[in-house]
Amino acid sequence: MVVRYKQKCTRCKKNYVLSGWRDRYPLCYECQKSELVGNIKDPKMKKLFNIPEEYYRENAFLRNIKITYLKFKRLTDPQIEAFKKVAKKMKDEKAGIKSDDKKNR
C-alpha cells in the first residue's frame, strides 16, 4: 500500500496535493491546467484523451501523459497502455466496481 500525504504545490504554494515519496515536485491541477490545453489532430489520440476532466483533476499521472503528448506529439506503446489502464481503473472505481470484484467473477 502506498503511503500518501498532503503537500503544498511546489509552484503556487497555495493548494494541497496528495503526494507520495516518489513525487519530487508535486503540482496541483490549477498550475498544470494551462499546459493541458492544446489542439490534438490525431483522431486516435483525441479519442484516448477524451476522458472526463475530473480524472485529470484527481490523477497527476494522467495529466503528465497528456502534457507529454502535447509537447512531443507522440507517445510510446507502454505509455498508451498505462494511460488506458489507469483511466479504466478510475472509471471502474467511479462506477463502484473494484478490481478485486472483477477478478472474482
mmCIF file of N, CA and C in Angstrom:
data_model
loop_
_atom_site.group_PDB
_atom_site.id
_atom_site.type_symbol
_atom_site.label_atom_id
_atom_site.label_comp_id
_atom_site.label_asym_id
_atom_site.label_seq_id
_atom_site.Cartn_x
_atom_site.Cartn_y
_atom_site.Cartn_z
ATOM 1 N N MET A 1 0.836 -1.178 0.000
ATOM 2 C CA MET A 1 0.000 0.000 0.000
ATOM 3 C C MET A 1 0.885 1.247 0.000
ATOM 4 N N VAL A 2 0.524 2.197 -0.816
ATOM 5 C CA VAL A 2 1.294 3.419 -0.959
ATOM 6 C C VAL A 2 0.864 4.414 0.120
ATOM 7 N N VAL A 3 1.832 4.987 0.784
ATOM 8 C CA VAL A 3 1.546 6.000 1.800
ATOM 9 C C VAL A 3 1.401 7.338 1.100
ATOM 10 N N ARG A 4 0.270 7.994 1.296
ATOM 11 C CA ARG A 4 0.007 9.294 0.684
ATOM 12 C C ARG A 4 -0.136 10.335 1.780
ATOM 13 N N TYR A 5 0.295 11.533 1.490
ATOM 14 C CA TYR A 5 0.156 12.642 2.423
ATOM 15 C C TYR A 5 -0.078 13.909 1.614
ATOM 16 N N LYS A 6 -0.576 14.934 2.290
ATOM 17 C CA LYS A 6 -0.832 16.197 1.615
ATOM 18 C C LYS A 6 0.409 17.079 1.711
ATOM 19 N N GLN A 7 0.716 17.694 0.563
ATOM 20 C CA GLN A 7 1.866 18.583 0.484
ATOM 21 C C GLN A 7 1.454 19.774 -0.370
ATOM 22 N N LYS A 8 1.993 20.940 -0.072
ATOM 23 C CA LYS A 8 1.647 22.117 -0.855
ATOM 24 C C LYS A 8 2.278 22.027 -2.245
ATOM 25 N N CYS A 9 1.564 22.572 -3.215
ATOM 26 C CA CYS A 9 2.042 22.609 -4.598
ATOM 27 C C CYS A 9 3.372 23.365 -4.643
ATOM 28 N N THR A 10 4.342 22.835 -5.380
ATOM 29 C CA THR A 10 5.662 23.466 -5.429
ATOM 30 C C THR A 10 5.670 24.738 -6.278
ATOM 31 N N ARG A 11 4.686 24.917 -7.138
ATOM 32 C CA ARG A 11 4.651 26.097 -7.986
ATOM 33 C C ARG A 11 3.908 27.261 -7.321
ATOM 34 N N CYS A 12 2.674 27.030 -6.903
ATOM 35 C CA CYS A 12 1.870 28.135 -6.352
ATOM 36 C C CYS A 12 1.965 28.229 -4.829
ATOM 37 N N LYS A 13 2.337 27.161 -4.180
ATOM 38 C CA LYS A 13 2.448 27.090 -2.724
ATOM 39 C C LYS A 13 1.158 27.494 -2.010
ATOM 40 N N LYS A 14 0.028 27.244 -2.691
ATOM 41 C CA LYS A 14 -1.267 27.602 -2.129
ATOM 42 C C LYS A 14 -2.144 26.370 -1.944
ATOM 43 N N ASN A 15 -2.235 25.542 -2.960
ATOM 44 C CA ASN A 15 -3.097 24.362 -2.931
ATOM 45 C C ASN A 15 -2.341 23.149 -2.418
ATOM 46 N N TYR A 16 -3.085 22.256 -1.762
ATOM 47 C CA TYR A 16 -2.511 20.999 -1.305
ATOM 48 C C TYR A 16 -2.719 19.918 -2.351
ATOM 49 N N VAL A 17 -1.739 19.027 -2.457
ATOM 50 C CA VAL A 17 -1.761 17.935 -3.420
ATOM 51 C C VAL A 17 -1.456 16.647 -2.676
ATOM 52 N N LEU A 18 -2.200 15.560 -3.013
ATOM 53 C CA LEU A 18 -1.852 14.260 -2.451
ATOM 54 C C LEU A 18 -0.530 13.832 -3.065
ATOM 55 N N SER A 19 0.396 13.465 -2.233
ATOM 56 C CA SER A 19 1.736 13.173 -2.698
ATOM 57 C C SER A 19 2.264 11.909 -2.043
ATOM 58 N N GLY A 20 3.286 11.342 -2.635
ATOM 59 C CA GLY A 20 3.959 10.168 -2.092
ATOM 60 C C GLY A 20 5.454 10.423 -2.080
ATOM 61 N N TRP A 21 6.201 9.449 -1.658
ATOM 62 C CA TRP A 21 7.645 9.642 -1.555
ATOM 63 C C TRP A 21 8.314 9.777 -2.914
ATOM 64 N N ARG A 22 7.671 9.310 -3.972
ATOM 65 C CA ARG A 22 8.268 9.393 -5.316
ATOM 66 C C ARG A 22 8.030 10.740 -5.989
ATOM 67 N N ASP A 23 7.060 11.486 -5.524
ATOM 68 C CA ASP A 23 6.720 12.764 -6.150
ATOM 69 C C ASP A 23 7.723 13.834 -5.731
ATOM 70 N N ARG A 24 8.599 14.155 -6.638
ATOM 71 C CA ARG A 24 9.647 15.114 -6.321
ATOM 72 C C ARG A 24 9.103 16.538 -6.293
ATOM 73 N N TYR A 25 8.328 16.913 -7.302
ATOM 74 C CA TYR A 25 7.757 18.242 -7.389
ATOM 75 C C TYR A 25 6.256 18.124 -7.635
ATOM 76 N N PRO A 26 5.466 17.931 -6.604
ATOM 77 C CA PRO A 26 4.020 17.794 -6.808
ATOM 78 C C PRO A 26 3.407 19.122 -7.252
ATOM 79 N N LEU A 27 2.592 19.046 -8.305
ATOM 80 C CA LEU A 27 1.909 20.231 -8.828
ATOM 81 C C LEU A 27 0.404 20.014 -8.756
ATOM 82 N N CYS A 28 -0.307 21.075 -8.452
ATOM 83 C CA CYS A 28 -1.766 20.983 -8.386
ATOM 84 C C CYS A 28 -2.354 21.093 -9.797
ATOM 85 N N TYR A 29 -3.614 20.743 -9.900
ATOM 86 C CA TYR A 29 -4.307 20.779 -11.185
ATOM 87 C C TYR A 29 -4.353 22.204 -11.734
ATOM 88 N N GLU A 30 -4.581 23.172 -10.858
ATOM 89 C CA GLU A 30 -4.699 24.564 -11.293
ATOM 90 C C GLU A 30 -3.411 25.061 -11.951
ATOM 91 N N CYS A 31 -2.273 24.636 -11.450
ATOM 92 C CA CYS A 31 -0.990 25.055 -12.027
ATOM 93 C C CYS A 31 -0.711 24.383 -13.373
ATOM 94 N N GLN A 32 -1.204 23.172 -13.555
ATOM 95 C CA GLN A 32 -0.963 22.447 -14.804
ATOM 96 C C GLN A 32 -2.082 22.627 -15.821
ATOM 97 N N LYS A 33 -3.132 23.311 -15.456
ATOM 98 C CA LYS A 33 -4.307 23.457 -16.323
ATOM 99 C C LYS A 33 -3.950 24.085 -17.675
ATOM 100 N N SER A 34 -3.105 25.098 -17.669
ATOM 101 C CA SER A 34 -2.744 25.770 -18.922
ATOM 102 C C SER A 34 -1.932 24.863 -19.842
ATOM 103 N N GLU A 35 -1.180 23.923 -19.279
ATOM 104 C CA GLU A 35 -0.375 23.003 -20.084
ATOM 105 C C GLU A 35 -1.229 21.903 -20.711
ATOM 106 N N LEU A 36 -2.418 21.655 -20.155
ATOM 107 C CA LEU A 36 -3.290 20.596 -20.659
ATOM 108 C C LEU A 36 -4.108 21.027 -21.877
ATOM 109 N N VAL A 37 -4.120 22.329 -22.148
ATOM 110 C CA VAL A 37 -4.910 22.838 -23.265
ATOM 111 C C VAL A 37 -4.063 22.783 -24.526
ATOM 112 N N GLY A 38 -4.610 22.178 -25.554
ATOM 113 C CA GLY A 38 -3.889 22.087 -26.814
ATOM 114 C C GLY A 38 -4.755 21.433 -27.867
ATOM 115 N N ASN A 39 -4.370 21.585 -29.112
ATOM 116 C CA ASN A 39 -5.113 21.015 -30.225
ATOM 117 C C ASN A 39 -4.514 19.659 -30.590
ATOM 118 N N ILE A 40 -5.321 18.618 -30.465
ATOM 119 C CA ILE A 40 -4.877 17.267 -30.807
ATOM 120 C C ILE A 40 -5.498 16.898 -32.146
ATOM 121 N N LYS A 41 -4.664 16.678 -33.155
ATOM 122 C CA LYS A 41 -5.166 16.425 -34.503
ATOM 123 C C LYS A 41 -5.367 14.937 -34.798
ATOM 124 N N ASP A 42 -4.567 14.089 -34.196
ATOM 125 C CA ASP A 42 -4.650 12.647 -34.423
ATOM 126 C C ASP A 42 -5.950 12.111 -33.819
ATOM 127 N N PRO A 43 -6.862 11.534 -34.647
ATOM 128 C CA PRO A 43 -8.153 11.067 -34.118
ATOM 129 C C PRO A 43 -8.019 9.960 -33.069
ATOM 130 N N LYS A 44 -7.000 9.114 -33.202
ATOM 131 C CA LYS A 44 -6.788 8.043 -32.227
ATOM 132 C C LYS A 44 -6.412 8.618 -30.860
ATOM 133 N N MET A 45 -5.545 9.614 -30.864
ATOM 134 C CA MET A 45 -5.132 10.254 -29.615
ATOM 135 C C MET A 45 -6.249 11.126 -29.047
ATOM 136 N N LYS A 46 -7.013 11.740 -29.940
ATOM 137 C CA LYS A 46 -8.131 12.564 -29.479
ATOM 138 C C LYS A 46 -9.133 11.699 -28.712
ATOM 139 N N LYS A 47 -9.371 10.502 -29.211
ATOM 140 C CA LYS A 47 -10.279 9.567 -28.537
ATOM 141 C C LYS A 47 -9.686 9.106 -27.208
ATOM 142 N N LEU A 48 -8.370 8.861 -27.188
ATOM 143 C CA LEU A 48 -7.699 8.412 -25.973
ATOM 144 C C LEU A 48 -7.797 9.455 -24.861
ATOM 145 N N PHE A 49 -7.576 10.715 -25.195
ATOM 146 C CA PHE A 49 -7.571 11.779 -24.187
ATOM 147 C C PHE A 49 -8.955 12.336 -23.888
ATOM 148 N N ASN A 50 -9.982 11.794 -24.522
ATOM 149 C CA ASN A 50 -11.345 12.254 -24.289
ATOM 150 C C ASN A 50 -11.936 11.535 -23.062
ATOM 151 N N ILE A 51 -11.450 11.899 -21.908
ATOM 152 C CA ILE A 51 -11.949 11.359 -20.646
ATOM 153 C C ILE A 51 -12.429 12.542 -19.812
ATOM 154 N N PRO A 52 -13.262 12.307 -18.814
ATOM 155 C CA PRO A 52 -13.762 13.429 -18.000
ATOM 156 C C PRO A 52 -12.625 14.231 -17.356
ATOM 157 N N GLU A 53 -12.833 15.530 -17.266
ATOM 158 C CA GLU A 53 -11.833 16.427 -16.677
ATOM 159 C C GLU A 53 -11.559 16.060 -15.224
ATOM 160 N N GLU A 54 -12.533 15.486 -14.584
ATOM 161 C CA GLU A 54 -12.415 15.049 -13.191
ATOM 162 C C GLU A 54 -11.258 14.062 -13.012
ATOM 163 N N TYR A 55 -11.041 13.196 -14.003
ATOM 164 C CA TYR A 55 -9.943 12.229 -13.932
ATOM 165 C C TYR A 55 -8.594 12.947 -13.945
ATOM 166 N N TYR A 56 -8.472 13.966 -14.793
ATOM 167 C CA TYR A 56 -7.231 14.745 -14.850
ATOM 168 C C TYR A 56 -7.025 15.505 -13.538
ATOM 169 N N ARG A 57 -8.101 15.994 -12.945
ATOM 170 C CA ARG A 57 -8.015 16.741 -11.700
ATOM 171 C C ARG A 57 -7.485 15.849 -10.566
ATOM 172 N N GLU A 58 -7.900 14.582 -10.542
ATOM 173 C CA GLU A 58 -7.555 13.677 -9.454
ATOM 174 C C GLU A 58 -6.229 12.952 -9.648
ATOM 175 N N ASN A 59 -5.769 12.790 -10.882
ATOM 176 C CA ASN A 59 -4.624 11.936 -11.126
ATOM 177 C C ASN A 59 -3.510 12.679 -11.874
ATOM 178 N N ALA A 60 -2.389 12.894 -11.205
ATOM 179 C CA ALA A 60 -1.257 13.602 -11.801
ATOM 180 C C ALA A 60 -0.618 12.791 -12.936
ATOM 181 N N PHE A 61 -0.683 11.463 -12.864
ATOM 182 C CA PHE A 61 -0.109 10.618 -13.920
ATOM 183 C C PHE A 61 -0.807 10.872 -15.253
ATOM 184 N N LEU A 62 -2.137 10.936 -15.240
ATOM 185 C CA LEU A 62 -2.876 11.192 -16.476
ATOM 186 C C LEU A 62 -2.540 12.573 -17.037
ATOM 187 N N ARG A 63 -2.395 13.549 -16.147
ATOM 188 C CA ARG A 63 -2.022 14.898 -16.597
ATOM 189 C C ARG A 63 -0.649 14.883 -17.249
ATOM 190 N N ASN A 64 0.297 14.183 -16.641
ATOM 191 C CA ASN A 64 1.657 14.153 -17.175
ATOM 192 C C ASN A 64 1.727 13.471 -18.539
ATOM 193 N N ILE A 65 0.964 12.422 -18.738
ATOM 194 C CA ILE A 65 0.957 11.746 -20.043
ATOM 195 C C ILE A 65 0.395 12.678 -21.114
ATOM 196 N N LYS A 66 -0.686 13.375 -20.810
ATOM 197 C CA LYS A 66 -1.272 14.286 -21.803
ATOM 198 C C LYS A 66 -0.320 15.448 -22.106
ATOM 199 N N ILE A 67 0.317 15.991 -21.093
ATOM 200 C CA ILE A 67 1.277 17.085 -21.303
ATOM 201 C C ILE A 67 2.448 16.605 -22.150
ATOM 202 N N THR A 68 2.911 15.395 -21.908
ATOM 203 C CA THR A 68 3.995 14.817 -22.705
ATOM 204 C C THR A 68 3.587 14.699 -24.163
ATOM 205 N N TYR A 69 2.350 14.242 -24.415
ATOM 206 C CA TYR A 69 1.888 14.131 -25.799
ATOM 207 C C TYR A 69 1.815 15.512 -26.460
ATOM 208 N N LEU A 70 1.296 16.490 -25.745
ATOM 209 C CA LEU A 70 1.167 17.826 -26.324
ATOM 210 C C LEU A 70 2.533 18.453 -26.618
ATOM 211 N N LYS A 71 3.541 18.124 -25.833
ATOM 212 C CA LYS A 71 4.891 18.658 -26.069
ATOM 213 C C LYS A 71 5.578 17.972 -27.235
ATOM 214 N N PHE A 72 5.559 16.629 -27.239
ATOM 215 C CA PHE A 72 6.364 15.872 -28.196
ATOM 216 C C PHE A 72 5.575 15.267 -29.355
ATOM 217 N N LYS A 73 4.238 15.352 -29.321
ATOM 218 C CA LYS A 73 3.357 14.876 -30.397
ATOM 219 C C LYS A 73 3.428 13.369 -30.636
ATOM 220 N N ARG A 74 3.914 12.621 -29.655
ATOM 221 C CA ARG A 74 3.907 11.166 -29.768
ATOM 222 C C ARG A 74 4.059 10.553 -28.382
ATOM 223 N N LEU A 75 3.612 9.300 -28.274
ATOM 224 C CA LEU A 75 3.739 8.535 -27.045
ATOM 225 C C LEU A 75 4.218 7.135 -27.400
ATOM 226 N N THR A 76 4.867 6.486 -26.466
ATOM 227 C CA THR A 76 5.287 5.103 -26.681
ATOM 228 C C THR A 76 4.100 4.183 -26.379
ATOM 229 N N ASP A 77 4.189 2.957 -26.856
ATOM 230 C CA ASP A 77 3.122 1.986 -26.604
ATOM 231 C C ASP A 77 2.914 1.723 -25.105
ATOM 232 N N PRO A 78 3.983 1.578 -24.309
ATOM 233 C CA PRO A 78 3.760 1.382 -22.872
ATOM 234 C C PRO A 78 3.057 2.576 -22.207
ATOM 235 N N GLN A 79 3.351 3.799 -22.670
ATOM 236 C CA GLN A 79 2.675 4.979 -22.121
ATOM 237 C C GLN A 79 1.185 4.938 -22.436
ATOM 238 N N ILE A 80 0.849 4.561 -23.657
ATOM 239 C CA ILE A 80 -0.552 4.486 -24.070
ATOM 240 C C ILE A 80 -1.282 3.423 -23.266
ATOM 241 N N GLU A 81 -0.662 2.264 -23.114
ATOM 242 C CA GLU A 81 -1.286 1.178 -22.356
ATOM 243 C C GLU A 81 -1.480 1.557 -20.888
ATOM 244 N N ALA A 82 -0.488 2.219 -20.305
ATOM 245 C CA ALA A 82 -0.601 2.637 -18.908
ATOM 246 C C ALA A 82 -1.706 3.676 -18.752
ATOM 247 N N PHE A 83 -1.814 4.598 -19.695
ATOM 248 C CA PHE A 83 -2.870 5.618 -19.651
ATOM 249 C C PHE A 83 -4.239 4.944 -19.699
ATOM 250 N N LYS A 84 -4.404 3.989 -20.631
ATOM 251 C CA LYS A 84 -5.686 3.287 -20.758
ATOM 252 C C LYS A 84 -6.015 2.524 -19.474
ATOM 253 N N LYS A 85 -5.019 1.870 -18.903
ATOM 254 C CA LYS A 85 -5.216 1.064 -17.700
ATOM 255 C C LYS A 85 -5.662 1.937 -16.518
ATOM 256 N N VAL A 86 -4.990 3.071 -16.320
ATOM 257 C CA VAL A 86 -5.333 3.958 -15.205
ATOM 258 C C VAL A 86 -6.700 4.595 -15.423
ATOM 259 N N ALA A 87 -6.993 5.030 -16.650
ATOM 260 C CA ALA A 87 -8.295 5.632 -16.931
ATOM 261 C C ALA A 87 -9.417 4.619 -16.717
ATOM 262 N N LYS A 88 -9.197 3.376 -17.135
ATOM 263 C CA LYS A 88 -10.216 2.329 -16.945
ATOM 264 C C LYS A 88 -10.407 2.035 -15.461
ATOM 265 N N LYS A 89 -9.306 1.998 -14.720
ATOM 266 C CA LYS A 89 -9.383 1.751 -13.275
ATOM 267 C C LYS A 89 -10.173 2.860 -12.580
ATOM 268 N N MET A 90 -9.928 4.097 -12.967
ATOM 269 C CA MET A 90 -10.661 5.219 -12.366
ATOM 270 C C MET A 90 -12.139 5.170 -12.736
ATOM 271 N N LYS A 91 -12.421 4.785 -13.985
ATOM 272 C CA LYS A 91 -13.812 4.669 -14.420
ATOM 273 C C LYS A 91 -14.535 3.592 -13.619
ATOM 274 N N ASP A 92 -13.871 2.455 -13.410
ATOM 275 C CA ASP A 92 -14.462 1.372 -12.626
ATOM 276 C C ASP A 92 -14.683 1.780 -11.173
ATOM 277 N N GLU A 93 -13.740 2.523 -10.607
ATOM 278 C CA GLU A 93 -13.890 2.983 -9.231
ATOM 279 C C GLU A 93 -15.062 3.946 -9.099
ATOM 280 N N LYS A 94 -15.251 4.791 -10.091
ATOM 281 C CA LYS A 94 -16.381 5.728 -10.069
ATOM 282 C C LYS A 94 -17.701 4.977 -10.188
ATOM 283 N N ALA A 95 -17.691 3.878 -10.923
ATOM 284 C CA ALA A 95 -18.909 3.086 -11.105
ATOM 285 C C ALA A 95 -19.171 2.182 -9.903
ATOM 286 N N GLY A 96 -18.216 2.081 -8.988
ATOM 287 C CA GLY A 96 -18.395 1.265 -7.797
ATOM 288 C C GLY A 96 -17.908 -0.155 -7.941
ATOM 289 N N ILE A 97 -17.216 -0.457 -9.017
ATOM 290 C CA ILE A 97 -16.671 -1.801 -9.232
ATOM 291 C C ILE A 97 -15.205 -1.778 -8.851
ATOM 292 N N LYS A 98 -14.829 -2.591 -7.921
ATOM 293 C CA LYS A 98 -13.426 -2.675 -7.516
ATOM 294 C C LYS A 98 -12.735 -3.724 -8.373
ATOM 295 N N SER A 99 -11.439 -3.583 -8.569
ATOM 296 C CA SER A 99 -10.704 -4.520 -9.418
ATOM 297 C C SER A 99 -10.734 -5.939 -8.844
ATOM 298 N N ASP A 100 -10.797 -6.094 -7.520
ATOM 299 C CA ASP A 100 -10.873 -7.420 -6.919
ATOM 300 C C ASP A 100 -12.199 -8.092 -7.233
ATOM 301 N N ASP A 101 -13.279 -7.306 -7.282
ATOM 302 C CA ASP A 101 -14.597 -7.853 -7.603
ATOM 303 C C ASP A 101 -14.625 -8.414 -9.020
ATOM 304 N N LYS A 102 -13.938 -7.736 -9.944
ATOM 305 C CA LYS A 102 -13.942 -8.192 -11.328
ATOM 306 C C LYS A 102 -13.169 -9.500 -11.482
ATOM 307 N N LYS A 103 -12.113 -9.683 -10.699
ATOM 308 C CA LYS A 103 -11.318 -10.903 -10.801
ATOM 309 C C LYS A 103 -12.080 -12.111 -10.252
ATOM 310 N N ASN A 104 -12.902 -11.894 -9.248
ATOM 311 C CA ASN A 104 -13.644 -12.998 -8.630
ATOM 312 C C ASN A 104 -14.823 -13.462 -9.454
ATOM 313 N N ARG A 105 -15.212 -12.698 -10.440
ATOM 314 C CA ARG A 105 -16.384 -13.073 -11.255
ATOM 315 C C ARG A 105 -16.029 -14.073 -12.303
#
